């Protein structure tokens, strides 16, 4: 509505802000199209509606209220400039006939035409009612309640009351104009329909006019109407029920006062006699008792209905909560399983990485120890050869073939025996220690280090044999060289001192070879023991690293450096 066509007549009816779900039906290519919408303001002549579809001014649509089961044809008389923040278009719809489609009790002044609502049964066959979930239950509850409670327009008079009133000829009839106000006031109360001996009226048109005069329409009162908002919002049920109960009690009290005042005014108009006065008093007492009884019954029925509705909504709400909790529990279980699987995969990857790093570190350390031992052995052999050569040159001056052969044979045999025995002992000790290490590694690393240990033993034996062969060859070469030099000296210096020199030389050589052999064997024994101890420390460190997956690499490196320093100190 614009400022040019604004008039006071345009706001002649009561407008109520209420959000009610409706269905808008339009013709689209010779078929019906259903569009969901919501009301913003309602009155008896139309409503302000919002929906997703765009209409034009003057379009004729069919509006339905599934909750009430009613429909009416309307016209678009106002359109907003554009969609709102929710993307909905807002329209003003004017009904072809004044209708109460919304389930609201409007004031009597808003009605200027007879009621022309069409129920669902009166809609053409080609127009189907779109009923959303939740409306059928509320509709069934209302239908059941309407069967129990009827909005009567007959006067509340029993057979005894009619007999008392009709005793005097001068008393007006029940349906006379003088008693019309009393009937209108009493019939506003919700009472069950009861048969009377003298019904006040049987004409349907007179009943409609009386309902229009007293402000009643053929619909449930506003306090008993269950709207879609009430169903969708159970949290406001207690508040609405309390308000409806208070409004019902206030309406009943006002109706009682109006009935008493109307009866008193009518009595003042025709000045009844004593008998009439007593009859009227008895009628008033009976009506008051009947009103109290109806009030108690209505309140009891309302409480039963409220309790039933509240119990149904509670069950629905509990079921929804249980479903939501079940879904949340299932989601949490799935997430927990996936998280555990990921953690297990990461743990296995870290274990494999730590084991690989440990193997590489042990292999590198053992390789360094073997290389260092080989270099030390070669250095000692070279020093031994030089010392023997110098001592022989100084002490031996004459060459004796017998001494050379005997000395060479004895030295070779003694060296072979000593070295063989020491090698056998070292091999046995090393074999026992390696077997123990292999068993320990099989228990700790699930037979993963067994192959490495076996390979290491093979390499160690091969390297030991190689070192033994090289040392033997070098010793034989040195002995041959020394023998040649001794032969040359002995040939130059023979004589009387041959026997003495021979004996002294043999004794010195034997002593020196014995000492050298003992020193070498002691050094080899200590080296092998230290090597075995280092290997045991490495295996212990590997076991500790396996037990502590997140082990400290810094501590391992410090331990390795300490082992190396200890080994170097022992060598020095």
XYZ file of C-alpha atoms in Angstrom:
572
model
C 0.000 0.000 0.000
C 1.376 3.395 -1.009
C 0.744 6.896 0.321
C -1.541 7.751 -2.635
C -4.148 5.048 -1.946
C -3.904 5.082 1.876
C -7.258 5.499 3.632
C -8.611 4.849 7.084
C -10.998 2.286 5.630
C -8.040 0.196 4.526
C -7.207 -0.597 8.188
C -10.743 -1.336 9.259
C -9.906 -4.838 10.564
C -7.640 -6.243 13.219
C -4.211 -7.318 12.004
C -2.364 -9.951 14.015
C 1.318 -10.821 13.477
C 1.410 -14.620 13.248
C 3.566 -17.070 11.313
C 1.367 -19.811 9.832
C 2.479 -22.340 7.171
C 0.403 -22.094 3.981
C 0.443 -23.633 0.501
C 0.075 -21.410 -2.582
C -1.361 -23.165 -5.667
C -0.957 -21.702 -9.156
C -1.626 -22.964 -12.652
C 1.549 -23.749 -14.584
C 1.218 -25.289 -18.055
C -2.251 -26.690 -17.334
C -1.158 -28.314 -14.095
C -1.146 -27.304 -10.458
C 2.061 -26.105 -8.855
C 2.401 -26.113 -5.067
C 4.569 -23.485 -3.344
C 5.300 -23.401 0.390
C 4.921 -20.078 2.197
C 4.505 -18.427 5.612
C 2.226 -15.656 6.802
C 3.525 -12.526 8.562
C 0.301 -10.586 9.249
C -3.238 -12.000 9.056
C -6.782 -10.601 9.179
C -10.209 -11.699 8.000
C -9.684 -10.213 4.508
C -6.229 -11.608 3.706
C -2.648 -11.812 4.862
C 0.901 -10.757 4.228
C 2.777 -13.825 2.916
C 6.413 -14.601 2.050
C 7.614 -17.380 -0.260
C 10.425 -18.257 -2.665
C 8.351 -17.747 -5.838
C 7.996 -14.369 -7.553
C 4.431 -13.260 -8.392
C 3.097 -10.139 -10.081
C 0.390 -7.759 -8.903
C -3.021 -9.005 -9.942
C -2.065 -12.689 -10.066
C -4.797 -14.976 -8.775
C -3.687 -17.808 -6.528
C -5.315 -20.494 -4.430
C -4.177 -20.318 -0.778
C -4.525 -23.327 1.525
C -3.982 -23.767 5.273
C -3.331 -27.506 5.760
C -3.483 -27.202 9.546
C -7.084 -25.930 9.463
C -8.091 -27.853 6.354
C -9.414 -24.720 4.610
C -8.669 -22.881 1.370
C -9.727 -19.755 -0.504
C -8.953 -17.903 -3.721
C -6.968 -14.682 -3.355
C -5.354 -11.936 -5.445
C -1.902 -10.322 -5.186
C -2.575 -6.652 -4.318
C 0.884 -5.665 -3.052
C 4.434 -6.759 -3.807
C 7.697 -5.825 -2.131
C 10.465 -4.295 -4.217
C 12.744 -7.305 -3.948
C 13.546 -10.407 -1.915
C 14.382 -9.992 1.767
C 17.572 -11.062 3.529
C 16.357 -14.688 3.534
C 15.737 -14.659 -0.225
C 11.918 -14.680 0.135
C 9.441 -12.431 -1.687
C 6.769 -10.672 0.376
C 3.229 -10.156 -0.946
C -0.099 -8.804 0.211
C -2.922 -11.241 -0.631
C -6.578 -10.210 -0.539
C -9.120 -13.018 -0.264
C -12.083 -13.117 -2.586
C -14.368 -13.580 0.432
C -13.762 -12.655 4.051
C -12.410 -15.825 5.604
C -11.094 -17.070 8.916
C -8.453 -19.372 7.478
C -6.007 -18.852 10.308
C -7.757 -20.341 13.368
C -7.931 -16.978 15.184
C -10.961 -15.469 16.923
C -11.282 -11.984 15.423
C -13.584 -9.314 16.958
C -17.183 -9.266 15.666
C -16.622 -5.847 14.081
C -14.151 -7.384 11.597
C -16.897 -9.502 10.029
C -19.046 -7.730 7.466
C -20.077 -10.699 5.317
C -21.350 -14.192 5.994
C -18.829 -16.924 6.411
C -17.961 -18.645 3.123
C -15.112 -20.908 4.069
C -14.684 -24.042 2.100
C -13.570 -27.183 3.896
C -11.235 -29.639 2.273
C -14.202 -31.668 1.031
C -15.460 -28.615 -0.881
C -12.252 -28.088 -2.879
C -12.383 -29.141 -6.564
C -11.100 -32.609 -7.333
C -8.209 -31.258 -9.420
C -6.828 -29.303 -6.396
C -5.127 -31.482 -3.788
C -4.485 -30.287 -0.253
C -0.773 -30.269 0.597
C -0.521 -31.529 4.139
C 2.885 -31.330 5.776
C 4.058 -33.759 8.520
C 2.711 -32.927 11.955
C -0.550 -31.372 10.719
C -2.475 -34.665 10.546
C -1.858 -35.396 14.232
C -2.961 -31.931 15.354
C -5.977 -32.108 13.050
C -7.033 -35.482 14.511
C -6.681 -34.117 18.045
C -8.862 -31.115 17.184
C -11.481 -33.333 15.551
C -11.602 -35.559 18.618
C -11.950 -32.537 20.892
C -14.710 -31.043 18.712
C -16.659 -34.294 19.062
C -16.493 -34.027 22.848
C -17.068 -30.267 23.155
C -19.783 -28.447 21.193
C -20.286 -24.721 21.031
C -24.022 -24.535 21.695
C -26.411 -21.712 20.950
C -29.384 -23.094 22.912
C -30.349 -21.524 26.268
C -29.120 -23.302 29.365
C -32.511 -24.342 30.795
C -33.558 -27.702 32.149
C -37.063 -29.189 32.102
C -37.746 -27.930 35.636
C -36.687 -24.396 34.679
C -39.055 -24.370 31.687
C -41.917 -25.636 33.859
C -41.355 -22.909 36.452
C -41.071 -20.129 33.896
C -44.167 -21.179 31.972
C -46.473 -21.204 35.052
C -47.279 -17.480 34.720
C -48.798 -16.165 31.552
C -47.249 -12.762 32.045
C -43.660 -14.114 31.845
C -42.127 -13.591 28.395
C -41.204 -16.603 26.325
C -37.664 -17.868 26.258
C -37.117 -16.901 22.613
C -38.818 -13.494 22.951
C -36.827 -10.266 22.342
C -36.878 -9.473 26.060
C -34.976 -12.685 26.907
C -32.674 -12.608 23.896
C -29.750 -11.062 25.794
C -29.874 -13.775 28.427
C -29.693 -16.464 25.763
C -26.799 -14.738 24.014
C -24.846 -14.393 27.223
C -25.320 -17.946 28.419
C -24.575 -19.570 25.049
C -21.041 -18.172 24.908
C -19.945 -20.917 27.354
C -18.654 -24.223 26.031
C -21.174 -26.879 27.185
C -22.173 -30.307 25.942
C -25.335 -30.402 23.840
C -28.325 -31.553 25.920
C -31.851 -32.210 24.770
C -34.490 -29.868 26.235
C -38.242 -30.186 26.237
C -38.658 -26.796 24.599
C -35.718 -25.883 22.331
C -35.288 -22.160 21.966
C -34.865 -22.198 18.200
C -34.479 -24.634 15.361
C -33.669 -22.262 12.547
C -30.032 -22.406 11.366
C -30.049 -18.830 10.069
C -31.235 -17.493 13.471
C -28.431 -19.475 15.141
C -25.816 -17.954 12.789
C -27.155 -14.442 13.436
C -27.079 -15.043 17.206
C -23.484 -16.306 16.994
C -22.496 -13.253 14.964
C -24.223 -10.938 17.498
C -22.447 -12.415 20.531
C -19.040 -12.582 18.772
C -18.902 -16.397 18.322
C -17.906 -18.158 15.111
C -17.831 -21.802 14.183
C -14.252 -22.432 15.205
C -12.392 -23.446 18.351
C -11.449 -20.612 20.687
C -7.997 -19.096 20.390
C -6.849 -20.574 23.703
C -7.614 -24.134 22.448
C -6.195 -23.733 18.933
C -2.973 -25.651 18.333
C -0.891 -23.909 15.697
C 2.203 -25.075 13.869
C 4.409 -22.899 16.048
C 3.090 -24.691 19.151
C 3.955 -28.076 17.674
C 7.376 -27.006 16.462
C 8.280 -25.328 19.788
C 7.547 -27.680 22.740
C 9.599 -25.511 25.100
C 6.855 -22.803 25.157
C 4.039 -25.302 25.861
C 3.763 -24.633 29.612
C 3.633 -20.881 29.123
C 0.942 -21.074 26.437
C -1.143 -23.524 28.455
C -0.995 -21.286 31.532
C -2.036 -18.256 29.495
C -4.881 -20.172 27.836
C -6.163 -21.414 31.221
C -6.100 -17.903 32.702
C -7.858 -16.467 29.647
C -10.515 -19.212 29.844
C -11.176 -18.480 33.523
C -11.373 -14.721 32.877
C -13.781 -15.235 29.946
C -16.029 -17.486 32.056
C -16.058 -14.967 34.918
C -16.929 -12.104 32.539
C -19.683 -14.186 30.952
C -21.134 -15.008 34.378
C -21.151 -11.334 35.383
C -22.699 -10.348 32.041
C -25.389 -13.025 32.442
C -26.255 -11.860 35.964
C -26.313 -8.187 34.927
C -28.475 -8.959 31.887
C -30.927 -10.976 33.959
C -31.081 -8.206 36.555
C -31.734 -5.572 33.842
C -34.509 -7.631 32.326
C -36.107 -8.133 35.747
C -36.054 -4.371 36.303
C -37.780 -3.819 32.951
C -40.883 -5.936 33.518
C -40.988 -5.765 37.423
C -41.811 -9.432 38.183
C -44.028 -10.547 41.063
C -42.894 -12.498 44.139
C -43.442 -15.884 42.478
C -41.632 -14.765 39.377
C -38.887 -13.328 41.551
C -38.518 -16.649 43.413
C -38.522 -18.520 40.109
C -35.881 -16.159 38.762
C -33.808 -16.608 41.923
C -34.072 -20.367 41.616
C -33.186 -20.090 37.936
C -30.185 -17.934 38.801
C -29.000 -20.428 41.433
C -29.458 -23.325 39.008
C -27.630 -21.428 36.254
C -24.791 -20.553 38.641
C -24.429 -24.199 39.677
C -24.575 -25.287 36.069
C -21.940 -22.722 35.139
C -19.633 -23.887 37.938
C -20.132 -27.492 36.896
C -19.377 -26.660 33.258
C -16.355 -24.645 34.316
C -14.979 -27.572 36.344
C -15.634 -30.008 33.514
C -14.034 -27.707 30.942
C -10.958 -27.181 33.120
C -10.668 -30.931 33.760
C -11.018 -31.717 30.046
C -8.466 -29.024 29.198
C -6.000 -30.444 31.728
C -6.435 -33.962 30.340
C -5.861 -32.688 26.834
C -2.810 -30.700 27.878
C -1.352 -33.681 29.748
C -1.899 -35.985 26.777
C -0.375 -33.514 24.354
C 2.567 -32.869 26.679
C 3.174 -36.639 27.096
C 3.112 -37.186 23.319
C 5.518 -34.316 22.725
C 7.784 -35.607 25.517
C 7.918 -39.066 23.929
C 8.739 -37.552 20.523
C 11.395 -35.326 22.055
C 12.945 -38.272 23.966
C 13.043 -40.373 20.800
C 14.774 -37.576 18.904
C 17.300 -37.142 21.708
C 17.971 -40.915 21.784
C 18.476 -40.994 17.993
C 20.824 -38.012 18.133
C 22.832 -39.571 20.979
C 23.066 -42.876 19.096
C 24.340 -41.079 16.000
C 26.893 -39.130 18.037
C 28.107 -42.316 19.778
C 28.457 -44.126 16.437
C 30.378 -41.168 14.972
C 32.712 -41.039 17.994
C 33.366 -44.786 17.769
C 34.207 -44.535 14.058
C 36.514 -41.574 14.677
C 38.199 -43.431 17.562
C 38.812 -46.541 15.426
C 40.268 -44.469 12.584
C 42.484 -42.528 15.001
C 43.775 -45.745 16.605
C 44.568 -47.203 13.197
C 46.507 -44.078 12.213
C 48.432 -44.096 15.510
C 49.319 -47.771 15.071
C 50.575 -47.112 11.544
C 52.719 -44.200 12.755
C 54.081 -46.307 15.650
C 55.036 -49.148 13.330
C 56.742 -46.723 10.943
C 58.722 -45.142 13.799
C 59.757 -48.595 15.111
C 60.988 -49.626 11.680
C 62.912 -46.376 11.303
C 64.553 -46.743 14.744
C 65.522 -50.359 14.034
C 67.041 -49.384 10.692
C 69.001 -46.529 12.268
C 70.233 -48.840 15.049
C 71.441 -51.442 12.562
C 73.267 -48.814 10.543
C 74.915 -47.366 13.659
C 76.035 -50.809 14.902
C 77.347 -51.767 11.471
C 79.318 -48.536 11.160
C 80.737 -48.883 14.671
C 81.799 -52.496 14.103
C 83.387 -51.580 10.781
C 85.366 -48.795 12.454
C 86.491 -51.146 15.265
C 87.654 -53.812 12.770
C 89.521 -51.268 10.653
C 91.174 -49.766 13.721
C 92.174 -53.236 15.020
C 93.621 -54.156 11.629
C 95.710 -50.987 11.522
C 96.951 -51.555 15.075
C 97.865 -55.170 14.281
C 99.822 -54.164 11.192
C 101.649 -51.475 13.179
C 102.556 -53.925 15.935
C 103.774 -56.492 13.423
C 105.940 -53.874 11.716
C 107.379 -52.752 15.036
C 108.006 -56.361 16.054
C 109.773 -57.100 12.795
C 111.997 -54.021 13.142
C 112.893 -54.822 16.745
C 113.714 -58.440 15.915
C 115.794 -57.370 12.953
C 117.824 -54.902 14.985
C 118.430 -57.318 17.850
C 119.495 -60.091 15.522
C 121.870 -57.782 13.692
C 123.507 -56.716 16.952
C 123.736 -60.151 18.586
C 124.250 -62.574 15.731
C 127.584 -62.176 13.929
C 128.064 -65.526 12.336
C 125.879 -67.564 10.151
C 125.107 -71.149 10.923
C 122.960 -73.085 8.573
C 121.932 -75.477 11.315
C 121.011 -72.626 13.606
C 119.081 -70.956 10.820
C 117.100 -74.026 9.922
C 116.567 -75.048 13.528
C 115.711 -71.534 14.578
C 113.357 -71.026 11.679
C 111.683 -74.378 12.224
C 111.376 -73.895 15.969
C 110.093 -70.356 15.625
C 107.597 -71.338 12.986
C 106.366 -74.323 14.963
C 106.159 -72.395 18.206
C 104.475 -69.466 16.542
C 102.017 -71.718 14.770
C 101.249 -73.607 17.967
C 100.779 -70.488 20.050
C 98.823 -68.652 17.417
C 96.739 -71.754 16.676
C 95.927 -72.334 20.324
C 95.111 -68.696 20.886
C 93.033 -68.572 17.743
C 91.173 -71.717 18.778
C 90.516 -70.294 22.212
C 89.469 -66.940 20.783
C 87.294 -68.673 18.230
C 85.573 -70.736 20.925
C 85.052 -67.752 23.213
C 83.899 -65.580 20.347
C 81.625 -68.337 19.088
C 80.036 -68.783 22.523
C 79.557 -65.041 22.943
C 78.164 -64.683 19.463
C 75.746 -67.549 20.075
C 74.586 -65.834 23.255
C 74.268 -62.557 21.344
C 72.338 -64.274 18.577
C 69.901 -65.795 21.074
C 69.456 -62.447 22.791
C 68.858 -60.670 19.500
C 66.395 -63.335 18.388
C 64.369 -62.754 21.555
C 64.489 -58.947 21.358
C 64.255 -58.136 17.686
C 62.148 -61.086 16.510
C 64.989 -62.800 14.646
C 65.704 -59.679 12.645
C 69.255 -59.281 13.980
C 70.097 -62.975 13.675
C 71.050 -62.693 10.028
C 73.170 -59.616 10.720
C 74.966 -61.366 13.593
C 75.627 -64.464 11.480
C 76.965 -62.275 8.687
C 79.120 -60.390 11.146
C 80.558 -63.692 12.481
C 81.381 -64.859 8.986
C 83.052 -61.546 8.175
C 84.953 -61.617 11.458
C 86.202 -65.185 10.878
C 87.195 -64.405 7.320
C 88.961 -61.239 8.395
C 90.665 -63.088 11.289
C 91.874 -65.803 8.922
C 93.021 -63.177 6.473
C 94.857 -61.250 9.190
C 96.435 -64.501 10.478
C 97.562 -65.453 6.997
C 98.986 -61.988 6.367
C 100.775 -61.923 9.753
C 102.186 -65.427 9.159
C 103.405 -64.498 5.702
C 104.990 -61.302 6.982
C 106.636 -63.200 9.859
C 108.010 -65.828 7.480
C 109.300 -63.134 5.158
C 110.963 -61.319 8.035
C 112.434 -64.569 9.303
C 113.809 -65.389 5.851
C 115.350 -61.954 5.577
C 116.758 -62.211 9.095
C 118.060 -65.715 8.330
C 119.820 -64.459 5.229
C 121.437 -61.652 7.147
C 122.353 -63.997 10.013
C 123.913 -66.406 7.518
C 125.960 -63.638 6.076
C 127.133 -62.555 9.541
C 127.873 -66.090 10.640
C 129.901 -66.726 7.503
C 131.929 -63.622 8.228
C 132.341 -64.295 11.968
C 133.011 -67.921 12.682
C 135.512 -69.170 15.132
C 135.965 -69.976 18.667
C 132.999 -67.959 19.841
C 130.588 -69.844 17.571
C 129.317 -72.114 20.300
C 128.980 -69.314 22.840
C 127.358 -66.926 20.403
C 125.104 -69.661 19.171
C 123.955 -70.513 22.655
C 123.555 -66.888 23.680
C 121.768 -66.044 20.442
C 119.463 -68.976 20.773
C 118.698 -68.090 24.361
C 118.131 -64.442 23.543
C 116.007 -65.251 20.517
C 113.949 -67.724 22.463
C 113.514 -65.259 25.302
C 112.598 -62.435 22.973
C 110.264 -64.594 20.901
C 108.639 -65.908 24.063
C 108.174 -62.411 25.409
C 106.999 -61.141 22.041
C 104.595 -64.028 21.670
C 103.266 -63.563 25.183
C 102.830 -59.838 24.657
C 101.152 -60.378 21.318
C 98.857 -63.057 22.689
C 98.027 -60.922 25.723
C 97.321 -57.952 23.489
C 95.190 -60.081 21.165
C 93.341 -61.572 24.141
C 92.662 -58.141 25.651
C 91.633 -56.808 22.248
C 89.205 -59.664 21.702
C 87.804 -59.322 25.231
C 87.362 -55.602 24.732
C 85.813 -56.232 21.343
C 83.406 -58.781 22.839
C 82.565 -56.353 25.669
C 81.950 -53.601 23.139
C 79.736 -55.951 21.139
C 77.773 -56.827 24.303
C 77.357 -53.141 25.124
C 76.116 -52.507 21.605
C 73.636 -55.363 21.863
C 72.453 -54.099 25.264
C 72.077 -50.636 23.820
C 70.077 -52.059 20.909
C 67.770 -53.882 23.334
C 67.256 -50.687 25.308
C 66.499 -48.810 22.118
C 63.919 -51.402 21.160
C 62.257 -51.187 24.574
C 62.206 -47.384 24.410
C 60.842 -46.631 20.938
C 61.130 -42.931 21.438
C 64.717 -43.430 22.758
C 67.222 -40.653 23.183
C 69.626 -40.545 20.243
C 71.897 -38.122 22.079
C 72.465 -40.591 24.926
C 73.245 -43.359 22.418
C 75.840 -41.198 20.676
C 77.414 -40.252 24.021
C 77.531 -43.920 25.026
C 79.211 -44.818 21.719
C 81.808 -42.084 22.191
C 82.464 -43.307 25.748
C 82.984 -46.862 24.465
C 85.403 -45.609 21.813
C 87.331 -43.546 24.355
C 87.544 -46.566 26.690
C 88.843 -48.718 23.882
C 91.471 -46.135 22.875
C 92.552 -45.758 26.510
C 92.996 -49.506 26.883
C 94.983 -49.653 23.679
C 97.292 -46.882 24.859
